[in-house]
Short mmCIF file of C-alpha atoms in Angstrom, two decimals:
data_model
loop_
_atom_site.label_atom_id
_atom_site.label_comp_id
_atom_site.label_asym_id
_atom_site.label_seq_id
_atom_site.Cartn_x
_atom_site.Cartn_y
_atom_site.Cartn_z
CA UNK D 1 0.00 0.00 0.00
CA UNK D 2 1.49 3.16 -1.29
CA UNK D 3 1.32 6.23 1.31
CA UNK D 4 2.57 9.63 0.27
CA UNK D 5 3.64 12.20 3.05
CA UNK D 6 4.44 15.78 2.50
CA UNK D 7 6.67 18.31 4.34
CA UNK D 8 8.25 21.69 3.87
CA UNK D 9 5.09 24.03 4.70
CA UNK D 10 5.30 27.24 6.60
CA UNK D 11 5.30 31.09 6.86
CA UNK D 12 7.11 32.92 4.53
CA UNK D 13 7.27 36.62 4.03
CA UNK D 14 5.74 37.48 0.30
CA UNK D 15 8.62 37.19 -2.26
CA UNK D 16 10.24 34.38 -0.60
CA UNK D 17 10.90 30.22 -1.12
CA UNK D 18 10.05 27.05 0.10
CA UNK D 19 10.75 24.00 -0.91
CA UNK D 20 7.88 21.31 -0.66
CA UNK D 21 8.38 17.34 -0.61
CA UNK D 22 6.16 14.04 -1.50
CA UNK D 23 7.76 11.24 0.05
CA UNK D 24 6.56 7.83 -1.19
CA UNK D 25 6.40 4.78 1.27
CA UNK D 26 5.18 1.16 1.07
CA UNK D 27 5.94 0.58 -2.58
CA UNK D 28 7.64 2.91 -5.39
CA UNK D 29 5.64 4.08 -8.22
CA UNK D 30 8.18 4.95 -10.99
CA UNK D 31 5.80 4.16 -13.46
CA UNK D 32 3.33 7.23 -12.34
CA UNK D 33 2.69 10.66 -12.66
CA UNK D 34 2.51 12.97 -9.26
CA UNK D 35 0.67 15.57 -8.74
CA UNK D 36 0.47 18.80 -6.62
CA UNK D 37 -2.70 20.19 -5.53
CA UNK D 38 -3.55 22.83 -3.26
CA UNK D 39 -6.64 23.78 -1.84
CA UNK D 40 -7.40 27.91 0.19
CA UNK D 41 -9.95 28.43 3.20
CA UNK D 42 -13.63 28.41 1.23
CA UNK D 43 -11.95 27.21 -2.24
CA UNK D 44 -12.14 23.99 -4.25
CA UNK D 45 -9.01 21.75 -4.51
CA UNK D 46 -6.34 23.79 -7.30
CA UNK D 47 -4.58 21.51 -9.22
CA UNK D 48 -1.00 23.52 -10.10
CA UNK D 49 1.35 20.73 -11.03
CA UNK D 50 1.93 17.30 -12.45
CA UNK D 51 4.99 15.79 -13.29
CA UNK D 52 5.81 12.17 -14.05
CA UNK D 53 7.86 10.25 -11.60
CA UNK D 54 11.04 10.06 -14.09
CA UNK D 55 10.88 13.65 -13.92
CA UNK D 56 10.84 13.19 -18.08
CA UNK D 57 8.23 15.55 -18.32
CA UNK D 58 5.94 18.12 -16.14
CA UNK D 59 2.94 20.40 -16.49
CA UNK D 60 2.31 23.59 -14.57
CA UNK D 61 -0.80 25.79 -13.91
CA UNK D 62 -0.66 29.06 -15.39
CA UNK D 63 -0.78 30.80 -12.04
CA UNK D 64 2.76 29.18 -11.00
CA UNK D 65 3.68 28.74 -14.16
CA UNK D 66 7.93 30.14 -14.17
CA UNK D 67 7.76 30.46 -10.26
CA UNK D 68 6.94 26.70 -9.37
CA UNK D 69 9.40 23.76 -10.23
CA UNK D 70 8.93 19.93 -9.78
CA UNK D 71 11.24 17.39 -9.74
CA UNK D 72 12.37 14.05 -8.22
CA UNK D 73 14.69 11.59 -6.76
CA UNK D 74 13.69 7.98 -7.50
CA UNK D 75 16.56 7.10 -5.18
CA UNK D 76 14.88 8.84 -2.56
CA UNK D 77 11.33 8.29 -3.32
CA UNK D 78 10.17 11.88 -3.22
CA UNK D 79 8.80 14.45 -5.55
CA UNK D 80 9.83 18.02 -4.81
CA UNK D 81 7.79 21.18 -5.54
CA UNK D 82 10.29 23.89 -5.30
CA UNK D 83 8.48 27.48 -4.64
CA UNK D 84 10.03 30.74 -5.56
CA UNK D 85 8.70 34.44 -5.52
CA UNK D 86 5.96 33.40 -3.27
CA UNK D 87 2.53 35.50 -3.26
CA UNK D 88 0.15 35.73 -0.23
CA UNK D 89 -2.43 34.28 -2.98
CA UNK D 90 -0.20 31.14 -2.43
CA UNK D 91 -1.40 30.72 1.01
CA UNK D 92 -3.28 27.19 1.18
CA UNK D 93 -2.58 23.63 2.24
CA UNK D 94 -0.50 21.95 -0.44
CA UNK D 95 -1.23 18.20 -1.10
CA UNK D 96 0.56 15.80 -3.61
CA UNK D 97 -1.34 12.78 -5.21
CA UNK D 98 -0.85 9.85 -7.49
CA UNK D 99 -2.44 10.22 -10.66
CA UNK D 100 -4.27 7.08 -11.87
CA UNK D 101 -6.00 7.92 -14.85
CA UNK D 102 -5.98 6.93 -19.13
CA UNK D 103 -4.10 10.21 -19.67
CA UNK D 104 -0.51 11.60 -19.18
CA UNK D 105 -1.70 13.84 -16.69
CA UNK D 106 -5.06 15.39 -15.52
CA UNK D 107 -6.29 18.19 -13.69
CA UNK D 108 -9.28 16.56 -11.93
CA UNK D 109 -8.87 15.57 -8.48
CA UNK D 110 -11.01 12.46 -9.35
CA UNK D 111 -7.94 10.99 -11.19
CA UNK D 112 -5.93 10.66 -8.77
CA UNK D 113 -6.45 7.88 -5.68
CA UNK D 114 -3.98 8.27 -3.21
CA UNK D 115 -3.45 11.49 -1.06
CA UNK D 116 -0.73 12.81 1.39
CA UNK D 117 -2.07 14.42 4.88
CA UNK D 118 -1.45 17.94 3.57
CA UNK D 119 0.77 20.51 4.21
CA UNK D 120 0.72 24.63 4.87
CA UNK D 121 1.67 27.00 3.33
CA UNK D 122 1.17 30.39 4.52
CA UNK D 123 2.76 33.55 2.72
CA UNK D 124 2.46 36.78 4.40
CA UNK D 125 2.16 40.10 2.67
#
């Protein structure tokens, strides 16, 4: 049973970095795509990121498109989300999720089965 569990959340000042990871446990899943999600008090879940687990290819949202980077390390079972120039519209709780569906990647949370616990991000102005 595959478990995903994210880390690297907290406050940063508007303009700044973090660096989120997705580590994998239980069994690897090199042949799958990851993605990021993140979801703000009162919104719907954001998709803003998927990138395949050989790090051959990723796709971004166009609101952190150039400022967001994914990546991985198959050695270490973890996808990164790397975070730069940080806006307080950031401000949510970032999840990562494996994507399970006919496509390369998807944007609908529906595609995608198992879910890490979450993690904050809060960026203040």
């Amino acid at each position: 049973q595959v478990q995903l569990v994210e880390s690297g959340g907290g406050l940063v000042q508007a303009g700044g970095s973090l660096r989120l990871s997705c580590e994998a446990s239980g069994r690897t899943f090199s042949r799958y795509v990851i993605g990021w999600f993140r979801q703000a008090p009162g919104k719907e879940r954001e998709w803003i990121s998927s990138i395949s687990y050989s790090g051959t290819y990723a796709e971004y949202a166009d609101s952190v498109k150039s400022r967001f980077t994914a990546s991985t390390d198959n050695a270490k079972n973890t996808v990164y989300l790397q975070m730069n120039s940080l806006k307080p519209e950031d401000t949510a709780v970032y999840y990562c999720a494996r994507y399970i569906g006919p496509r390369g990647w998807s944007k609908s949370p529906d595609e995608y089965d198992v879910w890490g616990q979450g993690t904050q991000v809060t960026v203040s102005s």
